[in-house]
Every structure is written in structure tokens, then in C-alpha cells.
Amino acid sequence: MANEPVRQREQTAGRDLSYPAPPEPLPVPVYDNHTHLEISDGEHPLSLADQLDRAVSVGVQGVIQVGGDRETSRWSAEAAATEPRMLAAVAIHPNEAPEYEQAGTLDDTLAEISELAGRPRVVAVGETGLDFFRTGPEGLAAQYRSFEAHIEIAKQNGLALQIHDRNAHAEVIATLLRVGAPERTVFHCFSGDAEMAAICAEHGWYLSFAGNVTFKNAGMLRAALAAAPRELLLVETDAPFLTPAPFRGRPNAPYLLPHTLRAMANHLETDVAMLATQISTTTERVYGRWDAEPVVTAPAAPTAGTRLGGLQ
Ligand SMILES: [Zn+2]
């Protein structure tokens, strides 16, 4: 395959770096609507083909590959162009926006994101949003500017928006209401409470749950899950991060998504097949079908500048 991981996860200390065994396959296939396959992890990293083969073997039939900066957004668009099991999302991550601003390259980079957003098989703008956890007050003006520009790019291209919201619930909501949210707006790795789930419901915004909904101390997240309308639920891995219980800390991958889906069904006291069916339907409503735009048969040439070593 033309595109192999170009980043390496840096946090390795104290972690078990082996991939867990594949779970029992799901009775009905679903999609992982947010993953980072450009980041390799583990003692024996998986190739892109391995990742997708393993996913399909347990009923995760497709993924949305998400970029967070110029290089990984380009990588995502190029990989999705040649891979039928992958669609792409492109954006500058809110913690990257201040770096580009400081380097004087935010506008150029946003223009590149806008160009990538128009490519085939790019179905979402993300992840974008606000992060008050990792970015201090000095970076907030750039975060807001970047978030608003991404909302505009999503609307111009008729794409879904994938939001990264960390410790910024009220401000993310206020921004969406002030500038107008795209028709399909997804809170990736939803981290709010039941009250925030109700606000999302009121506006028809989607809630995508990741592996952290399985964590022992995540009662608030599970309350939000129960409070959300079923037709707004999505599921994701955010791999290689947020590995679901009982494998917390080990490398995450789309093939581990069944653990999260089963935990959700269990908490909602619903049948796994029924929840999987509903989430699959919702995923296609938000992003379209994975075969809506054909893949190109000749692999795209690797782009110079994607062989960067460090992770942000
Ligand atoms: Zn992510």
C-alpha cells in the first residue's frame, strides 16, 4: 500500500505495547468514524493493510481517517483516495493552530485544508474546535480563528464537521451558535454530561463515543450516552489513543471498536445488533456511503515532506 504510518506515538513509558487479541466479531458491521492510522504505535506496529483487514474481520467495515495538521491531512486525503475502506477528514487541530499562527503560516495552511476538503473521499472537516486543556490563553485567539475558518470550509464544501472539544464545552457551543453550525456537526470523543447531550439533541448535533466511555470512572459519560437520542449516536476509536477497557493503555486500533460498542449496548440495555444497525445507518447519513465516490486505481505518489518523525 502506498501510504504507511508517518508518525510514531511518543508515550511509551509504563505501557504494555502489545496489541490485544481481536474481539468476537460484531453481528452487524459498523464504522469507526474517527481514527488516526497515520500514527503507528506498539512494539510491532501494524501496516495500514493489517489495520483495515483486522477491522473488517471483526465487523468494522470502514473508517474515517482524521488529520490534525498540514502533513497528516494531506496523508489522510491521499490514503482515502486509494483505499475503499477509508474516507478522510482534514483539519488543523486546535492545539496546532497557535503554532501555525506564530510561524505566520496559518492562513496558507487553512487555504490548503480548504483545497483538500474539495477532494474526492474527503467527507469531513476535522478535527477542529477548542482545547483549553493543552493550549494556554496566549493561543486562544488563533484557536478561535482557526475553528471559525474550519466551520466555514465545512459549510462551503457541504461536509460534516468533527469537533475536538477539551475543557471548552460552553465556548464550543457558543461558537457554533454564533457563526452557525454545519448541517452535520459531530462532537468527536464526546466528553460532556447529560445536560450537554440535551443541548446537542436540541440542535441535532451528533455525539461520537470513544473507548473512554468504558472506563470505570466515566459515569458522567455513560449518563450522557443514556440521555442522548439514539439517532444521534456514533462510535469511534480515536486510535491509537483511548483504548477501551479492559485494555486501557495498550495500543488502540479500529479492530478494538467492538469492545466500545458492546459496552454502549450493555449500558443502554439494548441489543448489540440493534445498536450497530442504528449507528451504521447514522454514520452513512452523516458522511455518506463508503462507496459513494470511487477510489483511484493507481496509488497516489507519496508526497514529499510526510516523513516527519515527531508527534505533536
Ligand atoms: Zn482524534
mmCIF file of C-alpha atoms and ligand atoms in Angstrom:
data_model
loop_
_atom_site.group_PDB
_atom_site.id
_atom_site.type_symbol
_atom_site.label_atom_id
_atom_site.label_comp_id
_atom_site.label_asym_id
_atom_site.label_seq_id
_atom_site.Cartn_x
_atom_site.Cartn_y
_atom_site.Cartn_z
ATOM 1 C CA MET A 1 0.000 0.000 0.000
ATOM 2 C CA ALA A 2 1.265 3.454 -0.880
ATOM 3 C CA ASN A 3 0.589 5.107 2.441
ATOM 4 C CA GLU A 4 2.131 3.735 5.610
ATOM 5 C CA PRO A 5 2.102 5.454 9.020
ATOM 6 C CA VAL A 6 4.219 8.605 9.073
ATOM 7 C CA ARG A 7 4.090 9.382 12.786
ATOM 8 C CA GLN A 8 5.028 7.482 15.886
ATOM 9 C CA ARG A 9 3.159 7.680 19.179
ATOM 10 C CA GLU A 10 5.577 9.066 21.723
ATOM 11 C CA GLN A 11 4.080 7.986 25.043
ATOM 12 C CA THR A 12 5.557 4.529 25.601
ATOM 13 C CA ALA A 13 6.733 4.644 29.246
ATOM 14 C CA GLY A 14 4.938 2.240 31.548
ATOM 15 C CA ARG A 15 2.613 0.950 28.846
ATOM 16 C CA ASP A 16 2.096 -2.609 27.647
ATOM 17 C CA LEU A 17 2.952 -2.116 23.970
ATOM 18 C CA SER A 18 1.360 -5.302 22.631
ATOM 19 C CA TYR A 19 -1.866 -5.232 20.641
ATOM 20 C CA PRO A 20 -4.784 -7.006 22.358
ATOM 21 C CA ALA A 21 -6.300 -10.102 20.702
ATOM 22 C CA PRO A 22 -9.177 -9.409 18.304
ATOM 23 C CA PRO A 23 -12.621 -9.426 19.952
ATOM 24 C CA GLU A 24 -15.554 -11.558 18.897
ATOM 25 C CA PRO A 25 -16.890 -10.158 15.588
ATOM 26 C CA LEU A 26 -19.937 -7.901 15.725
ATOM 27 C CA PRO A 27 -23.205 -9.418 14.499
ATOM 28 C CA VAL A 28 -23.809 -6.343 12.302
ATOM 29 C CA PRO A 29 -20.974 -4.260 10.806
ATOM 30 C CA VAL A 30 -20.303 -0.672 11.889
ATOM 31 C CA TYR A 31 -17.850 2.122 11.052
ATOM 32 C CA ASP A 32 -15.119 3.746 13.127
ATOM 33 C CA ASN A 33 -15.845 7.413 12.397
ATOM 34 C CA HIS A 34 -12.620 8.812 13.902
ATOM 35 C CA THR A 35 -9.179 7.210 13.834
ATOM 36 C CA HIS A 36 -5.537 8.154 13.236
ATOM 37 C CA LEU A 37 -3.908 5.394 11.220
ATOM 38 C CA GLU A 38 -1.040 7.720 10.272
ATOM 39 C CA ILE A 39 0.270 7.248 13.823
ATOM 40 C CA SER A 40 1.964 3.943 14.496
ATOM 41 C CA ASP A 41 2.049 2.503 17.988
ATOM 42 C CA GLY A 42 3.090 -0.648 19.757
ATOM 43 C CA GLU A 43 6.106 -2.888 19.849
ATOM 44 C CA HIS A 44 5.143 -4.345 16.470
ATOM 45 C CA PRO A 45 3.276 -1.588 14.594
ATOM 46 C CA LEU A 46 0.562 -2.680 12.175
ATOM 47 C CA SER A 47 0.645 -1.764 8.500
ATOM 48 C CA LEU A 48 -2.295 0.138 7.063
ATOM 49 C CA ALA A 49 -3.476 -3.016 5.261
ATOM 50 C CA ASP A 50 -3.256 -5.034 8.517
ATOM 51 C CA GLN A 51 -5.223 -2.386 10.360
ATOM 52 C CA LEU A 52 -8.065 -2.442 7.847
ATOM 53 C CA ASP A 53 -8.046 -6.235 7.365
ATOM 54 C CA ARG A 54 -8.280 -6.793 11.118
ATOM 55 C CA ALA A 55 -11.048 -4.198 11.390
ATOM 56 C CA VAL A 56 -13.144 -5.812 8.667
ATOM 57 C CA SER A 57 -12.625 -9.279 10.204
ATOM 58 C CA VAL A 58 -14.475 -8.192 13.380
ATOM 59 C CA GLY A 59 -17.206 -6.184 11.648
ATOM 60 C CA VAL A 60 -15.653 -2.717 11.472
ATOM 61 C CA GLN A 61 -16.217 -2.285 7.766
ATOM 62 C CA GLY A 62 -14.831 1.207 7.248
ATOM 63 C CA VAL A 63 -13.001 4.062 8.986
ATOM 64 C CA ILE A 64 -12.700 7.805 8.775
ATOM 65 C CA GLN A 65 -9.042 8.705 8.858
ATOM 66 C CA VAL A 66 -8.547 12.076 10.549
ATOM 67 C CA GLY A 67 -5.736 14.578 10.027
ATOM 68 C CA GLY A 68 -4.554 17.157 12.545
ATOM 69 C CA ASP A 69 -2.021 19.250 10.685
ATOM 70 C CA ARG A 70 -0.906 20.028 7.130
ATOM 71 C CA GLU A 71 1.038 16.797 6.576
ATOM 72 C CA THR A 72 -1.391 14.385 8.181
ATOM 73 C CA SER A 73 -4.386 15.995 6.478
ATOM 74 C CA ARG A 74 -2.706 15.538 3.104
ATOM 75 C CA TRP A 75 -1.816 11.967 4.078
ATOM 76 C CA SER A 76 -5.432 11.283 5.050
ATOM 77 C CA ALA A 77 -6.826 12.601 1.762
ATOM 78 C CA GLU A 78 -4.268 10.651 -0.278
ATOM 79 C CA ALA A 79 -4.762 7.406 1.626
ATOM 80 C CA ALA A 80 -8.561 7.594 1.345
ATOM 81 C CA ALA A 81 -8.308 8.263 -2.381
ATOM 82 C CA THR A 82 -6.857 4.776 -2.962
ATOM 83 C CA GLU A 83 -8.489 2.748 -0.168
ATOM 84 C CA PRO A 84 -12.148 1.693 -0.402
ATOM 85 C CA ARG A 85 -12.396 1.047 3.351
ATOM 86 C CA MET A 86 -11.282 4.577 4.237
ATOM 87 C CA LEU A 87 -12.747 8.067 3.981
ATOM 88 C CA ALA A 88 -10.910 11.164 5.195
ATOM 89 C CA ALA A 89 -11.317 14.205 7.417
ATOM 90 C CA VAL A 90 -8.907 17.128 7.137
ATOM 91 C CA ALA A 91 -8.087 19.986 9.546
ATOM 92 C CA ILE A 92 -5.615 21.785 11.716
ATOM 93 C CA HIS A 93 -6.002 20.523 15.285
ATOM 94 C CA PRO A 94 -6.827 23.279 17.809
ATOM 95 C CA ASN A 95 -3.522 22.682 19.582
ATOM 96 C CA GLU A 96 -1.640 23.112 16.291
ATOM 97 C CA ALA A 97 -3.366 26.325 15.211
ATOM 98 C CA PRO A 98 -1.335 28.591 17.560
ATOM 99 C CA GLU A 99 1.903 27.058 16.226
ATOM 100 C CA TYR A 100 0.981 27.896 12.642
ATOM 101 C CA GLU A 101 -0.178 31.355 13.699
ATOM 102 C CA GLN A 102 3.117 32.002 15.431
ATOM 103 C CA ALA A 103 5.043 30.839 12.374
ATOM 104 C CA GLY A 104 2.920 33.144 10.220
ATOM 105 C CA THR A 105 1.586 30.218 8.165
ATOM 106 C CA LEU A 106 -1.956 29.738 9.499
ATOM 107 C CA ASP A 107 -3.652 31.393 6.523
ATOM 108 C CA ASP A 108 -1.662 29.399 3.955
ATOM 109 C CA THR A 109 -2.385 26.195 5.830
ATOM 110 C CA LEU A 110 -6.089 26.937 6.065
ATOM 111 C CA ALA A 111 -6.061 27.509 2.303
ATOM 112 C CA GLU A 112 -4.504 24.071 1.880
ATOM 113 C CA ILE A 113 -7.133 22.494 4.145
ATOM 114 C CA SER A 114 -9.776 24.170 2.013
ATOM 115 C CA GLU A 115 -8.229 22.652 -1.129
ATOM 116 C CA LEU A 116 -8.044 19.184 0.461
ATOM 117 C CA ALA A 117 -11.677 19.496 1.605
ATOM 118 C CA GLY A 118 -12.710 19.593 -2.050
ATOM 119 C CA ARG A 119 -11.038 16.299 -2.942
ATOM 120 C CA PRO A 120 -12.914 13.050 -3.546
ATOM 121 C CA ARG A 121 -13.485 10.828 -0.500
ATOM 122 C CA VAL A 122 -12.814 13.706 1.917
ATOM 123 C CA VAL A 123 -16.115 13.740 3.798
ATOM 124 C CA ALA A 124 -15.452 15.828 6.891
ATOM 125 C CA VAL A 125 -13.559 18.812 8.225
ATOM 126 C CA GLY A 126 -11.894 17.816 11.478
ATOM 127 C CA GLU A 127 -10.616 17.581 13.931
ATOM 128 C CA THR A 128 -11.101 21.218 14.769
ATOM 129 C CA GLY A 129 -12.517 23.035 17.773
ATOM 130 C CA LEU A 130 -11.221 24.401 21.054
ATOM 131 C CA ASP A 131 -8.827 22.912 23.599
ATOM 132 C CA PHE A 132 -8.341 24.844 26.829
ATOM 133 C CA PHE A 133 -6.504 21.915 28.407
ATOM 134 C CA ARG A 134 -3.336 21.973 26.338
ATOM 135 C CA THR A 135 -3.413 25.498 24.933
ATOM 136 C CA GLY A 136 -2.984 28.480 27.258
ATOM 137 C CA PRO A 137 -4.600 31.920 26.964
ATOM 138 C CA GLU A 138 -1.911 33.160 24.540
ATOM 139 C CA GLY A 139 -3.046 30.637 21.906
ATOM 140 C CA LEU A 140 -6.789 31.132 22.151
ATOM 141 C CA ALA A 141 -7.186 33.859 19.532
ATOM 142 C CA ALA A 142 -5.552 31.551 16.955
ATOM 143 C CA GLN A 143 -7.739 28.623 18.081
ATOM 144 C CA TYR A 144 -10.916 30.621 17.638
ATOM 145 C CA ARG A 145 -9.810 31.972 14.263
ATOM 146 C CA SER A 146 -8.903 28.500 13.046
ATOM 147 C CA PHE A 147 -12.120 26.901 14.378
ATOM 148 C CA GLU A 148 -14.304 29.505 12.683
ATOM 149 C CA ALA A 149 -12.398 29.115 9.403
ATOM 150 C CA HIS A 150 -12.901 25.331 9.555
ATOM 151 C CA ILE A 151 -16.642 25.750 10.163
ATOM 152 C CA GLU A 152 -16.753 27.922 7.055
ATOM 153 C CA ILE A 153 -14.781 25.366 4.992
ATOM 154 C CA ALA A 154 -17.197 22.612 6.060
ATOM 155 C CA LYS A 155 -20.205 24.704 5.076
ATOM 156 C CA GLN A 156 -18.702 25.766 1.735
ATOM 157 C CA ASN A 157 -17.965 22.159 0.797
ATOM 158 C CA GLY A 158 -21.138 20.652 2.249
ATOM 159 C CA LEU A 159 -19.048 18.442 4.558
ATOM 160 C CA ALA A 160 -19.609 17.188 8.086
ATOM 161 C CA LEU A 161 -17.707 18.877 10.922
ATOM 162 C CA GLN A 162 -15.785 16.825 13.507
ATOM 163 C CA ILE A 163 -15.237 18.792 16.692
ATOM 164 C CA HIS A 164 -12.456 18.378 19.224
ATOM 165 C CA ASP A 165 -13.710 19.898 22.476
ATOM 166 C CA ARG A 166 -11.485 19.634 25.505
ATOM 167 C CA ASN A 167 -12.476 21.618 28.600
ATOM 168 C CA ALA A 168 -14.282 24.062 26.310
ATOM 169 C CA HIS A 169 -17.891 22.866 26.138
ATOM 170 C CA ALA A 170 -19.614 26.214 26.628
ATOM 171 C CA GLU A 171 -17.273 28.066 24.290
ATOM 172 C CA VAL A 172 -17.572 25.459 21.512
ATOM 173 C CA ILE A 173 -21.371 25.583 21.736
ATOM 174 C CA ALA A 174 -21.383 29.388 21.789
ATOM 175 C CA THR A 175 -19.146 29.497 18.704
ATOM 176 C CA LEU A 176 -21.363 27.072 16.773
ATOM 177 C CA LEU A 177 -24.437 29.107 17.636
ATOM 178 C CA ARG A 178 -22.769 32.432 16.843
ATOM 179 C CA VAL A 179 -21.430 31.534 13.386
ATOM 180 C CA GLY A 180 -23.945 28.789 12.532
ATOM 181 C CA ALA A 181 -23.098 25.089 12.716
ATOM 182 C CA PRO A 182 -22.780 22.979 9.565
ATOM 183 C CA GLU A 183 -25.796 20.797 8.894
ATOM 184 C CA ARG A 184 -23.930 17.706 10.138
ATOM 185 C CA THR A 185 -21.886 18.503 13.248
ATOM 186 C CA VAL A 186 -20.215 15.746 15.280
ATOM 187 C CA PHE A 187 -18.684 16.014 18.747
ATOM 188 C CA HIS A 188 -15.781 13.585 18.339
ATOM 189 C CA CYS A 189 -14.859 11.775 21.577
ATOM 190 C CA PHE A 190 -17.860 13.306 23.287
ATOM 191 C CA SER A 191 -16.825 14.436 26.763
ATOM 192 C CA GLY A 192 -19.833 16.315 28.102
ATOM 193 C CA ASP A 193 -22.517 15.415 30.615
ATOM 194 C CA ALA A 194 -26.221 14.645 30.234
ATOM 195 C CA GLU A 195 -27.049 18.343 30.145
ATOM 196 C CA MET A 196 -24.686 18.872 27.214
ATOM 197 C CA ALA A 197 -26.155 15.807 25.480
ATOM 198 C CA ALA A 198 -29.539 17.540 25.751
ATOM 199 C CA ILE A 199 -28.108 20.682 24.107
ATOM 200 C CA CYS A 200 -26.700 18.548 21.273
ATOM 201 C CA ALA A 201 -30.099 16.880 20.899
ATOM 202 C CA GLU A 202 -31.829 20.239 20.682
ATOM 203 C CA HIS A 203 -29.602 21.267 17.758
ATOM 204 C CA GLY A 204 -29.346 17.870 16.044
ATOM 205 C CA TRP A 205 -25.618 17.582 16.719
ATOM 206 C CA TYR A 206 -24.110 14.096 16.811
ATOM 207 C CA LEU A 207 -22.303 12.527 19.768
ATOM 208 C CA SER A 208 -19.450 10.177 18.913
ATOM 209 C CA PHE A 209 -18.378 7.968 21.825
ATOM 210 C CA ALA A 210 -14.827 6.608 22.140
ATOM 211 C CA GLY A 211 -13.185 3.976 24.353
ATOM 212 C CA ASN A 212 -13.231 6.227 27.402
ATOM 213 C CA VAL A 213 -16.983 5.562 27.762
ATOM 214 C CA THR A 214 -15.902 2.104 29.011
ATOM 215 C CA PHE A 215 -13.638 3.466 31.773
ATOM 216 C CA LYS A 216 -14.632 2.766 35.357
ATOM 217 C CA ASN A 217 -14.692 6.450 36.321
ATOM 218 C CA ALA A 218 -16.758 7.537 33.287
ATOM 219 C CA GLY A 219 -20.184 7.556 34.918
ATOM 220 C CA MET A 220 -20.862 11.064 33.648
ATOM 221 C CA LEU A 221 -20.173 9.983 30.050
ATOM 222 C CA ARG A 222 -22.460 6.984 30.377
ATOM 223 C CA ALA A 223 -25.183 9.263 31.762
ATOM 224 C CA ALA A 224 -24.735 11.451 28.664
ATOM 225 C CA LEU A 225 -24.930 8.351 26.459
ATOM 226 C CA ALA A 226 -28.206 7.327 28.067
ATOM 227 C CA ALA A 227 -29.607 10.853 27.752
ATOM 228 C CA ALA A 228 -28.775 11.274 24.044
ATOM 229 C CA PRO A 229 -31.309 10.415 21.339
ATOM 230 C CA ARG A 230 -30.292 7.075 19.790
ATOM 231 C CA GLU A 231 -30.377 8.503 16.261
ATOM 232 C CA LEU A 232 -27.564 10.956 17.119
ATOM 233 C CA LEU A 233 -25.110 8.327 18.395
ATOM 234 C CA LEU A 234 -21.846 7.470 16.643
ATOM 235 C CA VAL A 235 -18.892 5.336 17.723
ATOM 236 C CA GLU A 236 -15.142 5.748 17.195
ATOM 237 C CA THR A 237 -11.761 4.577 18.460
ATOM 238 C CA ASP A 238 -9.585 7.730 18.228
ATOM 239 C CA ALA A 239 -6.857 5.087 17.812
ATOM 240 C CA PRO A 240 -4.064 4.746 18.786
ATOM 241 C CA PHE A 241 -5.391 6.557 21.869
ATOM 242 C CA LEU A 242 -8.225 5.800 24.338
ATOM 243 C CA THR A 243 -8.096 2.002 24.203
ATOM 244 C CA PRO A 244 -11.311 0.597 25.682
ATOM 245 C CA ALA A 245 -11.454 -1.417 28.904
ATOM 246 C CA PRO A 246 -10.072 -3.927 29.759
ATOM 247 C CA PHE A 247 -7.090 -2.914 27.567
ATOM 248 C CA ARG A 248 -6.622 0.692 28.681
ATOM 249 C CA GLY A 249 -3.071 1.893 27.958
ATOM 250 C CA ARG A 250 -2.302 -0.650 25.243
ATOM 251 C CA PRO A 251 -2.198 0.357 21.551
ATOM 252 C CA ASN A 252 -5.661 1.051 20.190
ATOM 253 C CA ALA A 253 -6.870 0.193 16.680
ATOM 254 C CA PRO A 254 -10.162 0.140 14.779
ATOM 255 C CA TYR A 255 -10.470 -3.651 15.306
ATOM 256 C CA LEU A 256 -10.947 -2.980 19.039
ATOM 257 C CA LEU A 257 -14.072 -0.890 18.470
ATOM 258 C CA PRO A 258 -16.443 -3.817 19.231
ATOM 259 C CA HIS A 259 -15.482 -3.506 22.929
ATOM 260 C CA THR A 260 -16.769 0.065 22.995
ATOM 261 C CA LEU A 261 -19.913 -0.737 21.031
ATOM 262 C CA ARG A 262 -20.739 -3.693 23.280
ATOM 263 C CA ALA A 263 -20.205 -1.580 26.414
ATOM 264 C CA MET A 264 -22.551 1.060 24.988
ATOM 265 C CA ALA A 265 -25.225 -1.521 24.186
ATOM 266 C CA ASN A 266 -24.839 -3.011 27.633
ATOM 267 C CA HIS A 267 -25.272 0.352 29.338
ATOM 268 C CA LEU A 268 -28.254 1.207 27.144
ATOM 269 C CA GLU A 269 -29.720 -2.246 27.852
ATOM 270 C CA THR A 270 -30.168 -2.799 24.151
ATOM 271 C CA ASP A 271 -29.215 -5.500 21.731
ATOM 272 C CA VAL A 272 -25.727 -5.159 20.154
ATOM 273 C CA ALA A 273 -27.074 -5.900 16.659
ATOM 274 C CA MET A 274 -29.793 -3.298 17.023
ATOM 275 C CA LEU A 275 -27.388 -0.586 18.207
ATOM 276 C CA ALA A 276 -24.867 -1.492 15.479
ATOM 277 C CA THR A 277 -27.571 -1.263 12.825
ATOM 278 C CA GLN A 278 -28.691 2.124 14.056
ATOM 279 C CA ILE A 279 -25.149 3.532 14.325
ATOM 280 C CA SER A 280 -24.269 2.292 10.831
ATOM 281 C CA THR A 281 -27.323 3.996 9.384
ATOM 282 C CA THR A 282 -26.477 7.209 11.241
ATOM 283 C CA THR A 283 -22.839 7.076 10.117
ATOM 284 C CA GLU A 284 -23.901 6.842 6.464
ATOM 285 C CA ARG A 285 -26.385 9.658 6.976
ATOM 286 C CA VAL A 286 -23.610 11.905 8.325
ATOM 287 C CA TYR A 287 -20.775 11.031 5.942
ATOM 288 C CA GLY A 288 -22.373 9.196 3.018
ATOM 289 C CA ARG A 289 -21.636 5.660 1.916
ATOM 290 C CA TRP A 290 -18.024 4.488 1.687
ATOM 291 C CA ASP A 291 -18.521 3.629 -1.995
ATOM 292 C CA ALA A 292 -20.223 6.929 -2.874
ATOM 293 C CA GLU A 293 -17.052 8.157 -4.606
ATOM 294 C CA PRO A 294 -14.779 5.645 -6.379
ATOM 295 C CA VAL A 295 -11.173 5.097 -5.352
ATOM 296 C CA VAL A 296 -8.460 5.806 -7.870
ATOM 297 C CA THR A 297 -6.822 2.606 -9.009
ATOM 298 C CA ALA A 298 -3.284 3.916 -9.434
ATOM 299 C CA PRO A 299 -1.817 4.659 -5.985
ATOM 300 C CA ALA A 300 -1.082 8.344 -5.460
ATOM 301 C CA ALA A 301 2.617 9.207 -5.395
ATOM 302 C CA PRO A 302 3.899 9.749 -1.849
ATOM 303 C CA THR A 303 4.131 13.428 -1.054
ATOM 304 C CA ALA A 304 7.441 14.926 -0.077
ATOM 305 C CA GLY A 305 7.542 16.151 3.474
ATOM 306 C CA THR A 306 5.350 13.472 5.026
ATOM 307 C CA ARG A 307 8.177 11.534 6.579
ATOM 308 C CA LEU A 308 8.239 13.618 9.724
ATOM 309 C CA GLY A 309 9.473 11.922 12.854
ATOM 310 C CA GLY A 310 7.936 13.697 15.819
ATOM 311 C CA LEU A 311 4.382 13.749 17.021
ATOM 312 C CA GLN A 312 2.911 16.955 18.306
HETATM 313 ZN ZN ZN B 1 -8.531 12.423 17.182
#
